[in-house]
PDB file of C-alpha atoms and ligand atoms in Angstrom:
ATOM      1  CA  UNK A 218      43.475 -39.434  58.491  1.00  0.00           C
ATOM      2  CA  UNK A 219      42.631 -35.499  58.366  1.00  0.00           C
ATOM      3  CA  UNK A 220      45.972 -34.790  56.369  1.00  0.00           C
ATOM      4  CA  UNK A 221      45.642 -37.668  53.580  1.00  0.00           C
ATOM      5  CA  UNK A 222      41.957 -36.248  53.130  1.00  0.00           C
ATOM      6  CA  UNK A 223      43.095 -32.760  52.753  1.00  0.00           C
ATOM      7  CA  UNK A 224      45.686 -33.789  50.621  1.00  0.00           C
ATOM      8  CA  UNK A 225      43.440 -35.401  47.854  1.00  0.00           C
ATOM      9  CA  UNK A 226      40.880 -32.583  48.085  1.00  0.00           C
ATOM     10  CA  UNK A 227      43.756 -29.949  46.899  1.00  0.00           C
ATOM     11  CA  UNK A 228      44.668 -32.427  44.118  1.00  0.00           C
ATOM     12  CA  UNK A 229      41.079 -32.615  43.184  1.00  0.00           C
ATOM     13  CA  UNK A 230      40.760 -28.656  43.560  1.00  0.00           C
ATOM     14  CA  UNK A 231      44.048 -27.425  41.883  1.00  0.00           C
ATOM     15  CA  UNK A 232      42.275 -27.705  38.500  1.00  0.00           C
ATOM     16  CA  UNK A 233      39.718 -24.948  39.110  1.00  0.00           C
ATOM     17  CA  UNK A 234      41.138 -23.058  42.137  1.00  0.00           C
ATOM     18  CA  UNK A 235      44.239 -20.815  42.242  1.00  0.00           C
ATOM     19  CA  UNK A 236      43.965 -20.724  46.083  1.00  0.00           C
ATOM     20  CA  UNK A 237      43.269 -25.043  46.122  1.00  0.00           C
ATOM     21  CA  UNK A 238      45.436 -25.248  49.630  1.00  0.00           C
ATOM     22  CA  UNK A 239      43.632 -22.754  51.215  1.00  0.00           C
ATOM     23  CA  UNK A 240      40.087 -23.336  50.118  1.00  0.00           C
ATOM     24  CA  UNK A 241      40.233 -27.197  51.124  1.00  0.00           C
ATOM     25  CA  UNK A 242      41.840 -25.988  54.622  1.00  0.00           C
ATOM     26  CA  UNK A 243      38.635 -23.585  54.987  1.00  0.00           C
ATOM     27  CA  UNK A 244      36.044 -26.275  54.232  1.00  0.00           C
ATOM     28  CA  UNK A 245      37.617 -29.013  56.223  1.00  0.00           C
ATOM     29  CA  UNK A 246      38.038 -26.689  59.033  1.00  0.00           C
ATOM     30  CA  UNK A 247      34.272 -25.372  58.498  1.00  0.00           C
ATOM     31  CA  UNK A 248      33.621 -29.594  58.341  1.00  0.00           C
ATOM     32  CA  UNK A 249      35.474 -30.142  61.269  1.00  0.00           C
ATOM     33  CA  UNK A 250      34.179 -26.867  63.206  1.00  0.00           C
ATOM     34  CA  UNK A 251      37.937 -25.660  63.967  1.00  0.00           C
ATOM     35  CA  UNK A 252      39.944 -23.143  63.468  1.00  0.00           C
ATOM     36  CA  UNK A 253      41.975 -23.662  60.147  1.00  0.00           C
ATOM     37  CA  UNK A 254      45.625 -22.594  62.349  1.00  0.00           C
ATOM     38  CA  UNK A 255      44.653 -25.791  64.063  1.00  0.00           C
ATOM     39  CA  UNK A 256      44.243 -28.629  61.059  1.00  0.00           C
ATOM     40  CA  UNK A 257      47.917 -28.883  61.211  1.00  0.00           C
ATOM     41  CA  UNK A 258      48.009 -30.375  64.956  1.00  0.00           C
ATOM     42  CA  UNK A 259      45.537 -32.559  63.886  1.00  0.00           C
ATOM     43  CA  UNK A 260      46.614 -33.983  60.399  1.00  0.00           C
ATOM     44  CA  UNK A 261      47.381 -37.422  62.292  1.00  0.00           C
ATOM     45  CA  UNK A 262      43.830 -37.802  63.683  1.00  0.00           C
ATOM     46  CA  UNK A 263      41.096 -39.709  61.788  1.00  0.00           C
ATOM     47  CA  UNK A 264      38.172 -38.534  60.726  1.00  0.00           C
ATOM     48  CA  UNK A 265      34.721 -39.913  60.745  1.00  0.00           C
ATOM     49  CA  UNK A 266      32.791 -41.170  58.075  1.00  0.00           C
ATOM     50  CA  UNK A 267      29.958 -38.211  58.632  1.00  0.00           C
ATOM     51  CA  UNK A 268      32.205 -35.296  57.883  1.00  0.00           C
ATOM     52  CA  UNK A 269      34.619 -37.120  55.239  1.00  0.00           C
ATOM     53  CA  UNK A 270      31.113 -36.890  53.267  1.00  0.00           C
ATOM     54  CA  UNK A 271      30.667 -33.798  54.236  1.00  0.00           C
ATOM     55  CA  UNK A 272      34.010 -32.646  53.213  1.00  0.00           C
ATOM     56  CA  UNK A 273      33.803 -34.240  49.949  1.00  0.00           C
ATOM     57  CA  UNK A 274      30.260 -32.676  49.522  1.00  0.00           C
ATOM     58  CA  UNK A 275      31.407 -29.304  49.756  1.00  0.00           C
ATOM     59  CA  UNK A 276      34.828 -29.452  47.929  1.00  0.00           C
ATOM     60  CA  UNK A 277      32.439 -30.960  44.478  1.00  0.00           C
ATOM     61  CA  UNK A 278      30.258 -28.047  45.311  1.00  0.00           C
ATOM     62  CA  UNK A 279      33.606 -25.793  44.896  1.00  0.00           C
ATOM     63  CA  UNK A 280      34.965 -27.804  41.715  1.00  0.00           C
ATOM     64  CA  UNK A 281      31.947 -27.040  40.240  1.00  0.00           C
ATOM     65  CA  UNK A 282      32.852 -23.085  40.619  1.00  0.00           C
ATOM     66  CA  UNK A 283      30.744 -22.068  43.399  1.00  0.00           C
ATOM     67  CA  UNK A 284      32.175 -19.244  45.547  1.00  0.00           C
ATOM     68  CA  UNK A 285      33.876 -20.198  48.484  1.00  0.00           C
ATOM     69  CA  UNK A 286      31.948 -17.488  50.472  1.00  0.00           C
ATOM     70  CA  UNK A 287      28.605 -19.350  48.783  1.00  0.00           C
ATOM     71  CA  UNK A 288      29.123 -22.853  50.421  1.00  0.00           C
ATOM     72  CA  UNK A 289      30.495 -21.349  53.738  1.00  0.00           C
ATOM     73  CA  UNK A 290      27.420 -18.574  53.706  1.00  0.00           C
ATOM     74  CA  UNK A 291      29.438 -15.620  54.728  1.00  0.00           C
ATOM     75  CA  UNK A 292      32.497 -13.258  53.380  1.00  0.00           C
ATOM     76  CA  UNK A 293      34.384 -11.106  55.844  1.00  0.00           C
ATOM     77  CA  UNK A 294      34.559  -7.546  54.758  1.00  0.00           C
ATOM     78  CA  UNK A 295      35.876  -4.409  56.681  1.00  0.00           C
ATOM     79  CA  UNK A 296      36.623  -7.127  59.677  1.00  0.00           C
ATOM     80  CA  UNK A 297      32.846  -7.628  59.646  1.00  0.00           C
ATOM     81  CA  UNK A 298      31.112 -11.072  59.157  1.00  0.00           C
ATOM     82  CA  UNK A 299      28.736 -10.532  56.236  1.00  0.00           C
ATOM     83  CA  UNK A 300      26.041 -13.533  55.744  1.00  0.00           C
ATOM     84  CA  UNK A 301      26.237 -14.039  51.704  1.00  0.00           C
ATOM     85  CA  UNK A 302      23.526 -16.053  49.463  1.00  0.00           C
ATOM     86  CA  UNK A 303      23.930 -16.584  45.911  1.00  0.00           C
ATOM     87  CA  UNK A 304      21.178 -13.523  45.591  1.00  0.00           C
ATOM     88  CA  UNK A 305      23.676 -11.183  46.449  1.00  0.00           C
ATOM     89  CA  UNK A 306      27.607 -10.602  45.083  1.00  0.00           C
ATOM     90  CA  UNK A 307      30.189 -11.690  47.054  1.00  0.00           C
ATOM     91  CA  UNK A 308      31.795  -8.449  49.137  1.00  0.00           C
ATOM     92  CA  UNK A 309      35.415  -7.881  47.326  1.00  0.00           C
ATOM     93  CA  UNK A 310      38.198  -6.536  49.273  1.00  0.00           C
ATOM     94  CA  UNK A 311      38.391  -3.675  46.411  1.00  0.00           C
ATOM     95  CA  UNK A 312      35.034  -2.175  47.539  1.00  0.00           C
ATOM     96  CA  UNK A 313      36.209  -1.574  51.280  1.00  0.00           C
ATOM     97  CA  UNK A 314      38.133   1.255  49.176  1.00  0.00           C
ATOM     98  CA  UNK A 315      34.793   3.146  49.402  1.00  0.00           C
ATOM     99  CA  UNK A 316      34.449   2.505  52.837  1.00  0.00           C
ATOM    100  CA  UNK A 317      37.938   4.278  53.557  1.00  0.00           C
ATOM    101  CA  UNK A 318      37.177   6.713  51.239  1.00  0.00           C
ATOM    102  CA  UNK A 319      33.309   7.729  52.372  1.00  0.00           C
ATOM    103  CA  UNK A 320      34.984   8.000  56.072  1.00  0.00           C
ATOM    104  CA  UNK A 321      37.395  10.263  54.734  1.00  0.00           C
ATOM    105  CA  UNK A 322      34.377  12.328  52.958  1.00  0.00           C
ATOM    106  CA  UNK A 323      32.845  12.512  55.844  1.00  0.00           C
ATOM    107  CA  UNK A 324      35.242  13.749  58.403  1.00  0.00           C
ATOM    108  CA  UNK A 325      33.834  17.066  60.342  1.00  0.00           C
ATOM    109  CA  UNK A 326      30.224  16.506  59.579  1.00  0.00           C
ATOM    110  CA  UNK A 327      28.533  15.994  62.994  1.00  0.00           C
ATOM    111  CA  UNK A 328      25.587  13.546  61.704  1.00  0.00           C
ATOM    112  CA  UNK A 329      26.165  12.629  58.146  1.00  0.00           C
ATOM    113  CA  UNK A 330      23.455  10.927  56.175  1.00  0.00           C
ATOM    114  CA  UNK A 331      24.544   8.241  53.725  1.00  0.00           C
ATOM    115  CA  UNK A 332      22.903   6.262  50.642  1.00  0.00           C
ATOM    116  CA  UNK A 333      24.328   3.143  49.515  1.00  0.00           C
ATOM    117  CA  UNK A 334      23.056   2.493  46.090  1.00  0.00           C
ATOM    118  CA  UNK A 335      22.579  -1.554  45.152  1.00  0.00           C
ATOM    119  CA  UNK A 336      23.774  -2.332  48.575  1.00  0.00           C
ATOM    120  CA  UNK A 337      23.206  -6.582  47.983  1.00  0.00           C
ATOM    121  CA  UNK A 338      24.488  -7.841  50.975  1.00  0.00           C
ATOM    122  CA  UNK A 339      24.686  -4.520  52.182  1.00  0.00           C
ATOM    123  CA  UNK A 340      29.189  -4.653  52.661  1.00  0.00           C
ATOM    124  CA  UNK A 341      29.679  -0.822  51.912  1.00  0.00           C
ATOM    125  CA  UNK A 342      26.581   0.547  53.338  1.00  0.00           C
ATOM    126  CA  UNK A 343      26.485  -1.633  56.554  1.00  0.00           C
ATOM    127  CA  UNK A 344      30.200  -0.639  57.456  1.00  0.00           C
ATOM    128  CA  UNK A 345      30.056   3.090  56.970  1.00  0.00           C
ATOM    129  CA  UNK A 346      26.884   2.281  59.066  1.00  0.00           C
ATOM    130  CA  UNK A 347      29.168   0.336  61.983  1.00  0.00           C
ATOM    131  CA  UNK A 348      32.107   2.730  61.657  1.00  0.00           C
ATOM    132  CA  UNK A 349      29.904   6.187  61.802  1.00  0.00           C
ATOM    133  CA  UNK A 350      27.125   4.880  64.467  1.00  0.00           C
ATOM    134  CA  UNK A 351      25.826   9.107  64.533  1.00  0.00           C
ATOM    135  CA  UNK A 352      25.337   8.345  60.855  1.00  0.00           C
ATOM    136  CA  UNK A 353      22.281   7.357  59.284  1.00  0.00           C
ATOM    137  CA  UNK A 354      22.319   5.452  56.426  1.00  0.00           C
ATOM    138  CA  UNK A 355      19.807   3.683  53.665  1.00  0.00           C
ATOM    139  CA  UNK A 356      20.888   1.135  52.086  1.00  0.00           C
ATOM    140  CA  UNK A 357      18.825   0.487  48.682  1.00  0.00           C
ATOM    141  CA  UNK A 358      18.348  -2.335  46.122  1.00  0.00           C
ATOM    142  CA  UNK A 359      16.122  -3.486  43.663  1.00  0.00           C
ATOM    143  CA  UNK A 360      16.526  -7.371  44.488  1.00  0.00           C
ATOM    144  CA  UNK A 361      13.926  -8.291  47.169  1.00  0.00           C
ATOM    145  CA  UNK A 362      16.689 -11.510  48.077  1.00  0.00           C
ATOM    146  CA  UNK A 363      19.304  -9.157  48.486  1.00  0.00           C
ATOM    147  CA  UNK A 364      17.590  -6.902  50.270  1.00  0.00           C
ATOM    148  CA  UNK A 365      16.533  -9.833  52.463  1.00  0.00           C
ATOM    149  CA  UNK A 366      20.495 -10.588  53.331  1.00  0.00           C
ATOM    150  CA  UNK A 367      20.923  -6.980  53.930  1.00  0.00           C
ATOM    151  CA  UNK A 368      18.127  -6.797  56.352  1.00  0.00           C
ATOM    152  CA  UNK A 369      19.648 -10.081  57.958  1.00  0.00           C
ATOM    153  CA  UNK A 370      23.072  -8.656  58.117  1.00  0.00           C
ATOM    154  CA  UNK A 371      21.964  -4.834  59.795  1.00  0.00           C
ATOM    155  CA  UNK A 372      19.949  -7.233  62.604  1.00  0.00           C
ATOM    156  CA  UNK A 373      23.322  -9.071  63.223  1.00  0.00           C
ATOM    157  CA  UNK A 374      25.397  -6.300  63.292  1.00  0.00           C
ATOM    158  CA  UNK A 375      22.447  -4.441  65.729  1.00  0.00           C
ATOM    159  CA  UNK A 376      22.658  -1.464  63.102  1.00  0.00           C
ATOM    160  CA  UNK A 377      19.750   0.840  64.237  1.00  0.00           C
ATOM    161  CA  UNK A 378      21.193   3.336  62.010  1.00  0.00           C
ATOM    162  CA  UNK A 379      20.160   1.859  58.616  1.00  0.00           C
ATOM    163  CA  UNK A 380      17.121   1.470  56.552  1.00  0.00           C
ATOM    164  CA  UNK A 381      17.058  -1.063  54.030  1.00  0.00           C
ATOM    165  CA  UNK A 382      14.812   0.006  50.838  1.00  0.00           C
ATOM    166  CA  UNK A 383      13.464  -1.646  47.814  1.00  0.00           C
ATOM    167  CA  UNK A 384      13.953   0.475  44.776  1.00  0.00           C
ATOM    168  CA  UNK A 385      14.841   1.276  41.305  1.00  0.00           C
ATOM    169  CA  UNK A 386      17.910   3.353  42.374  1.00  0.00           C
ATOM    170  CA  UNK A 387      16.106   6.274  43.726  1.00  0.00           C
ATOM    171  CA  UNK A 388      12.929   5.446  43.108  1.00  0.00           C
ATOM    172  CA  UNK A 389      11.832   5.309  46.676  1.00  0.00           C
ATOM    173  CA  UNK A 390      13.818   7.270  48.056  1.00  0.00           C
ATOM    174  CA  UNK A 391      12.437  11.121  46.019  1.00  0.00           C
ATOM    175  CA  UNK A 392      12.746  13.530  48.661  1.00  0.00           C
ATOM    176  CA  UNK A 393      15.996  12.428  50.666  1.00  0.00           C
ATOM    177  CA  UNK A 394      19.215  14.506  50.297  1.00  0.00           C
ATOM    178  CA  UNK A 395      22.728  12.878  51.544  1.00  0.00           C
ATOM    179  CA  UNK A 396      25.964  14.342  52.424  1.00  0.00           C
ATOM    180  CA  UNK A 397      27.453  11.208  50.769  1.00  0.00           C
ATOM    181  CA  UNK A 398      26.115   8.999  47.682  1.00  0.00           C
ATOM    182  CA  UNK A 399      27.775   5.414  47.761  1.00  0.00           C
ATOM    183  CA  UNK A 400      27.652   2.642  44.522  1.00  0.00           C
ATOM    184  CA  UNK A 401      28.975  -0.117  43.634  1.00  0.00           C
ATOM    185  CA  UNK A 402      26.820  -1.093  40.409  1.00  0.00           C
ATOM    186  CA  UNK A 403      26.695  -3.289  38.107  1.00  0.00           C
ATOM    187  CA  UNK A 404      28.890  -2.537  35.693  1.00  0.00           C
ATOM    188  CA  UNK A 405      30.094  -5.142  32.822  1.00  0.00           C
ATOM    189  CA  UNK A 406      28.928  -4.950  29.424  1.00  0.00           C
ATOM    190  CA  UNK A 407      26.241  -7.836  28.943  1.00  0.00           C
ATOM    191  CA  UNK A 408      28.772  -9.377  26.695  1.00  0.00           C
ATOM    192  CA  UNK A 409      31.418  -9.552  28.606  1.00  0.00           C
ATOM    193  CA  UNK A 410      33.314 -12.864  28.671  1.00  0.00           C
ATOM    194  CA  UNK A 411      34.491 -12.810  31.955  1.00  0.00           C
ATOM    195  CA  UNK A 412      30.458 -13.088  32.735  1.00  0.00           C
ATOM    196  CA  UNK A 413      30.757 -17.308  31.884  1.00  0.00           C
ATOM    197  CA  UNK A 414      34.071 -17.689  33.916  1.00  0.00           C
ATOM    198  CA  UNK A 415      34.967 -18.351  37.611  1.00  0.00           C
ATOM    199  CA  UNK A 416      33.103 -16.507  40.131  1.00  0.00           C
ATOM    200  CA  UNK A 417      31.337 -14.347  38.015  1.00  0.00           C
ATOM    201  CA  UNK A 418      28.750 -17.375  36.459  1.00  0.00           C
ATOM    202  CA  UNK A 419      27.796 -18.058  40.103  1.00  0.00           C
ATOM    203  CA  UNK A 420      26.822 -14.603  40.945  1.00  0.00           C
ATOM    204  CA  UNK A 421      23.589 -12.472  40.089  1.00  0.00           C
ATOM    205  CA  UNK A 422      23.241 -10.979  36.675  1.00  0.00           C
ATOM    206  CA  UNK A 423      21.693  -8.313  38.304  1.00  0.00           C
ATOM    207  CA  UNK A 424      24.812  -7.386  40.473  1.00  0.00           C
ATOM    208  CA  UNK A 425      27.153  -7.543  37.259  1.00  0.00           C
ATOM    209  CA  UNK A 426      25.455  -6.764  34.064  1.00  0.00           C
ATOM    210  CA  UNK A 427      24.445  -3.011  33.541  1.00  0.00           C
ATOM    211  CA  UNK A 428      23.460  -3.121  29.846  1.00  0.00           C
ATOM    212  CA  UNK A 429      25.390  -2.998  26.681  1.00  0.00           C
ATOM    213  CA  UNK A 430      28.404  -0.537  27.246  1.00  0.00           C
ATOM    214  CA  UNK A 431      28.587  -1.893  30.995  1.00  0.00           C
ATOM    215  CA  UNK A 432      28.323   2.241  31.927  1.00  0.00           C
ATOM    216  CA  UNK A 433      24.484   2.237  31.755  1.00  0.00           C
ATOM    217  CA  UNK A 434      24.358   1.911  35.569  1.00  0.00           C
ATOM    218  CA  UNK A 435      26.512   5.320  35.987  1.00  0.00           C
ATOM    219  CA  UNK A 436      24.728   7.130  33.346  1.00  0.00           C
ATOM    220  CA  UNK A 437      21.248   6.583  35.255  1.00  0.00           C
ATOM    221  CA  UNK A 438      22.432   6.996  38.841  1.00  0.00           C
ATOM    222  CA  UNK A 439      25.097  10.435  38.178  1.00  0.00           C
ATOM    223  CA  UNK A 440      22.480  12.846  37.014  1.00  0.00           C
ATOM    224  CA  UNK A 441      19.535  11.786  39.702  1.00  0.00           C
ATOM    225  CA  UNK A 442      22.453  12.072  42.280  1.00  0.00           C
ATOM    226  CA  UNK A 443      22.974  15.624  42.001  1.00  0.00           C
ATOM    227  CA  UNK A 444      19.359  16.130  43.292  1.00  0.00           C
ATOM    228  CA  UNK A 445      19.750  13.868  46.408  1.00  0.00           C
ATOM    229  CA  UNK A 446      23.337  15.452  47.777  1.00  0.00           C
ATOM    230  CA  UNK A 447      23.496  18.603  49.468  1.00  0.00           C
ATOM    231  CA  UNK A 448      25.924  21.505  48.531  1.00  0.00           C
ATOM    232  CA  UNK A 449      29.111  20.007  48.596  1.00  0.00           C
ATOM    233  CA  UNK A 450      28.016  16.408  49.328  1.00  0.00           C
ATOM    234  CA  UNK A 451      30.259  13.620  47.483  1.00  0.00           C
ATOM    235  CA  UNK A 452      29.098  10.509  45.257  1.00  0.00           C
ATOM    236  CA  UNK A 453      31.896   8.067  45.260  1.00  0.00           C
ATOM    237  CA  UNK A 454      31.862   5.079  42.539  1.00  0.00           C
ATOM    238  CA  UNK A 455      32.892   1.784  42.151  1.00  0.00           C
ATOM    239  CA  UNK A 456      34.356   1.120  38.730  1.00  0.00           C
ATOM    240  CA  UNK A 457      35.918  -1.572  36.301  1.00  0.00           C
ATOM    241  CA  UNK A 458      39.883  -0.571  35.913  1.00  0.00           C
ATOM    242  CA  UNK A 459      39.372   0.510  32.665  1.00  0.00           C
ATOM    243  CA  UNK A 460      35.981   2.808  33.072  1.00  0.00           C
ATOM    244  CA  UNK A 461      37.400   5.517  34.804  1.00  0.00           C
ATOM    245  CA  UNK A 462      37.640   8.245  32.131  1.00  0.00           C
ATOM    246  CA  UNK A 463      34.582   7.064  30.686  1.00  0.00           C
ATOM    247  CA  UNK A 464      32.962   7.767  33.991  1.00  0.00           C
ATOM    248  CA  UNK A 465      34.668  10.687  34.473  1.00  0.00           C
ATOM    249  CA  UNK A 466      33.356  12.145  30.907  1.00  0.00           C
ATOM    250  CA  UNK A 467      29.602  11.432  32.609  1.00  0.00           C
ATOM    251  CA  UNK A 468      30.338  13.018  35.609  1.00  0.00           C
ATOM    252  CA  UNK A 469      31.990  16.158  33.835  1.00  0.00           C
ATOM    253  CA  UNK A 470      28.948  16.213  31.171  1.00  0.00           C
ATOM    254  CA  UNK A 471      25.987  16.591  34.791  1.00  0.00           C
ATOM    255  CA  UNK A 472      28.429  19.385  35.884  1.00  0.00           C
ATOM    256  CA  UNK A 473      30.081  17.459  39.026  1.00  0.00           C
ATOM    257  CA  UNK A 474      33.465  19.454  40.315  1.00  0.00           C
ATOM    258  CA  UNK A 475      36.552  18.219  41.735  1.00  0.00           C
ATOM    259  CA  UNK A 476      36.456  14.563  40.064  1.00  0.00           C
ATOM    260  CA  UNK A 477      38.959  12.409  41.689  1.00  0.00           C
ATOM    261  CA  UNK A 478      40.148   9.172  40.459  1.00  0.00           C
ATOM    262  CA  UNK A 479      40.712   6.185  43.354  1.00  0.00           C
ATOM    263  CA  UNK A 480      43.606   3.675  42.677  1.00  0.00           C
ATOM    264  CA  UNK A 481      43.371   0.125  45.048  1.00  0.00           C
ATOM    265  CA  UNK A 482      46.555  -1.602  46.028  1.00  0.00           C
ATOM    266  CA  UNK A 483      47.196  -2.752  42.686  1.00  0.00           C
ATOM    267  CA  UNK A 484      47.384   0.257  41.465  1.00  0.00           C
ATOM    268  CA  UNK A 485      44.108  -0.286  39.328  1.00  0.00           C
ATOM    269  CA  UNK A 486      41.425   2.895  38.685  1.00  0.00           C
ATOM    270  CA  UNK A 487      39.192   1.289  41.158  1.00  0.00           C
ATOM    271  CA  UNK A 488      36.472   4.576  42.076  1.00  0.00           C
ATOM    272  CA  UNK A 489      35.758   7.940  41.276  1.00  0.00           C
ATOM    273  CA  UNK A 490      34.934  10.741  43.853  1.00  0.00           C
ATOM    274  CA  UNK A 491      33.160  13.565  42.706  1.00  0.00           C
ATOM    275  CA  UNK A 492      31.643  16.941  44.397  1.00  0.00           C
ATOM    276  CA  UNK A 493      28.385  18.527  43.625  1.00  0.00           C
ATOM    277  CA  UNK A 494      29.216  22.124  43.113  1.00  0.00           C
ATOM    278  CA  UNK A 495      28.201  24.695  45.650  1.00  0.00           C
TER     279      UNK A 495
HETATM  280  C1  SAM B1686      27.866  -4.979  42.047  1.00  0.00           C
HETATM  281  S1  SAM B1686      26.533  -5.366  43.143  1.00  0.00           S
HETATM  282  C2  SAM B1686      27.120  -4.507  44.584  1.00  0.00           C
HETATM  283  C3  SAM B1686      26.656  -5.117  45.881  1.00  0.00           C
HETATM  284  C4  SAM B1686      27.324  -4.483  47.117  1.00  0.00           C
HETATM  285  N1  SAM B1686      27.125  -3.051  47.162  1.00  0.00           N
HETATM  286  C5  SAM B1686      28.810  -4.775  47.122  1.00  0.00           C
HETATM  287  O1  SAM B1686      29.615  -3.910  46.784  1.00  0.00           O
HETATM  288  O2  SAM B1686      29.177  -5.921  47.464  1.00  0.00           O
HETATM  289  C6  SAM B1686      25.261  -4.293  42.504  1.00  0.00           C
HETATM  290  C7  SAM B1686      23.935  -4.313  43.260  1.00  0.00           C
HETATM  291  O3  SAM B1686      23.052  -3.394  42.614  1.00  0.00           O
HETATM  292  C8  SAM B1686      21.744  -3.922  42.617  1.00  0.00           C
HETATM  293  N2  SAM B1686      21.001  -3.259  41.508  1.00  0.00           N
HETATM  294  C9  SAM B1686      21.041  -3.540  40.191  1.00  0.00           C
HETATM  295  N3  SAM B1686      20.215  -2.735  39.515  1.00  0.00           N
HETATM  296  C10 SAM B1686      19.630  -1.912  40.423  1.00  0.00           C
HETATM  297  C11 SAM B1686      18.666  -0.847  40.339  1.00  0.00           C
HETATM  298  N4  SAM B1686      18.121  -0.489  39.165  1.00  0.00           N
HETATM  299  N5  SAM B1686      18.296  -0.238  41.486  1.00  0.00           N
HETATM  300  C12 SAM B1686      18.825  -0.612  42.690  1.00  0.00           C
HETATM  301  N6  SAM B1686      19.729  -1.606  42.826  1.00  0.00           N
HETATM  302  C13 SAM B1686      20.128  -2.251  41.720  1.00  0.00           C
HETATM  303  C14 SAM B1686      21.939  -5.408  42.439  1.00  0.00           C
HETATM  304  O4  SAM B1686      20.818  -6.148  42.874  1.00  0.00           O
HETATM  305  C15 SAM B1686      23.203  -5.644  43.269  1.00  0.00           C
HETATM  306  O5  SAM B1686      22.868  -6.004  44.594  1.00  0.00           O
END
């Protein structure tokens, strides 16, 4: 029976997942190839032999920490449907803050050109990209697989608007100038012990470790940036919720104007927006 099998895969999850109900409803679902709203009219049904392995399959895969969005293959971010491998980091909800926020910067100018710094599966970059179709946007990494699921996700989405580049931050990208300068780096200290917990073990090093202060990332990519944004053009950060005045000290030190801290629903420092000065 569907519900007695669901039941002993959230027993069997509850001791590594906070969220046990609702990742065994996904992957049975996902087994099953139904919506999830409709495993409840069907609890009574059995289930074959095929996808009760199959089930099981993918719930060890998840006790044994990998990301839901991992076994499934794709994360939804900024209502989008983003393909994810494990060469990329998973899209979080906090990032669609720079999304919001980039719009925002953006309001008024006609045809605004965009760079989305360590794009991975290219969530920030690839939205602006979808929400702003007069934009043009390039979307760089240094990660030839994430690259690879960028490129896959702008055919998808039938972005014509975005270039995906391989690059040491701005490497390959010397002449360009952008009215907005996008990153979500890595950013945790390489010995950081969140690094050998939960999702974070399962994701890139790349995409998470920025060197020993975890600000190494910001101090590389703020200075360059003033000499890709035009007068008045905005870099907007992603941040741990306790980096923000560090940050900000960086940003103050290359001579950026009107820095603005970004709190997420939680109330966390979650970005920084700065100007370059006319
Ligand atoms: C925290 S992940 C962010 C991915 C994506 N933008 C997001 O928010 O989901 C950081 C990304 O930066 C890339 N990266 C790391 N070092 C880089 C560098 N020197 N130049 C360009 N990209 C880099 C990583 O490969 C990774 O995809």
């Amino acid at each position: 029976m569907i519900g007695l099998v669901l039941e002993t895969a959230i027993r069997d999850l509850n001791a590594i997942s906070d969220s046990a109900p609702l990742d065994a409803e996904v992957l049975l679902a996902h087994t099953l190839r139904i919506d999830r709203g409709n495993l409840r009219a069907r609890y009574d049904q059995s289930i074959s032999t095929a996808d009760t392995q199959h089930f099981h399959h993918l719930i060890s895969r998840r006790r044994q920490g990998e990301p839901l969005a991992y076994i499934l293959g794709h994360r939804e971010f900024w209502s989008l449907s983003f393909k994810v491998t494990p060469a990329v980091l998973v899209p979080r909800p906090e990032s669609e803050l720079l999304v919001q926020f980039g719009l925002d910067a953006l309001t008024g100018i006609m045809q605004p050109r965009i760079l989305d710094l360590g794009t991975g599966s290219g969530a920030i970059g690839l939205s602006l990209a979808y929400s702003l179709p007069h934009a043009t946007v390039d979307a760089v990494d240094i990660s030839p697989a994430a690259l690879a699921v960028a490129e896959d996700n702008r055919r998808e989405l039938g972005l014509s608007n975005v270039r995906t580049v391989l690059g040491n931050w701005f490497d390959a990208i010397r002449d360009e100038t952008y009215d907005l300068i996008v990153s979500n780096p890595p950013y945790l200290a390489d010995d950081d012990p969140h690094l050998a917990t939960g999702h974070l073990a399962a994701e890139p090093q790349l995409a998470l470790v920025s060197g020993k202060t975890g600000l190494e990332a910001y101090k590389l990519i703020a200075p360059q940036a003033l000499g890709h944004l035009r007068t008045g053009g905005i870099l907007l950060l992603e941040h741990g919720n306790t980096q923000a005045s560090a940050l900000r000290t960086i940003l103050d030190e290359c001579g950026y104007a009107r820095t603005t801290i970004i709190r997420d629903l939680a109330g966390h420092e979650r970005a920084t927006r700065a100007h370059k000065p006319g």
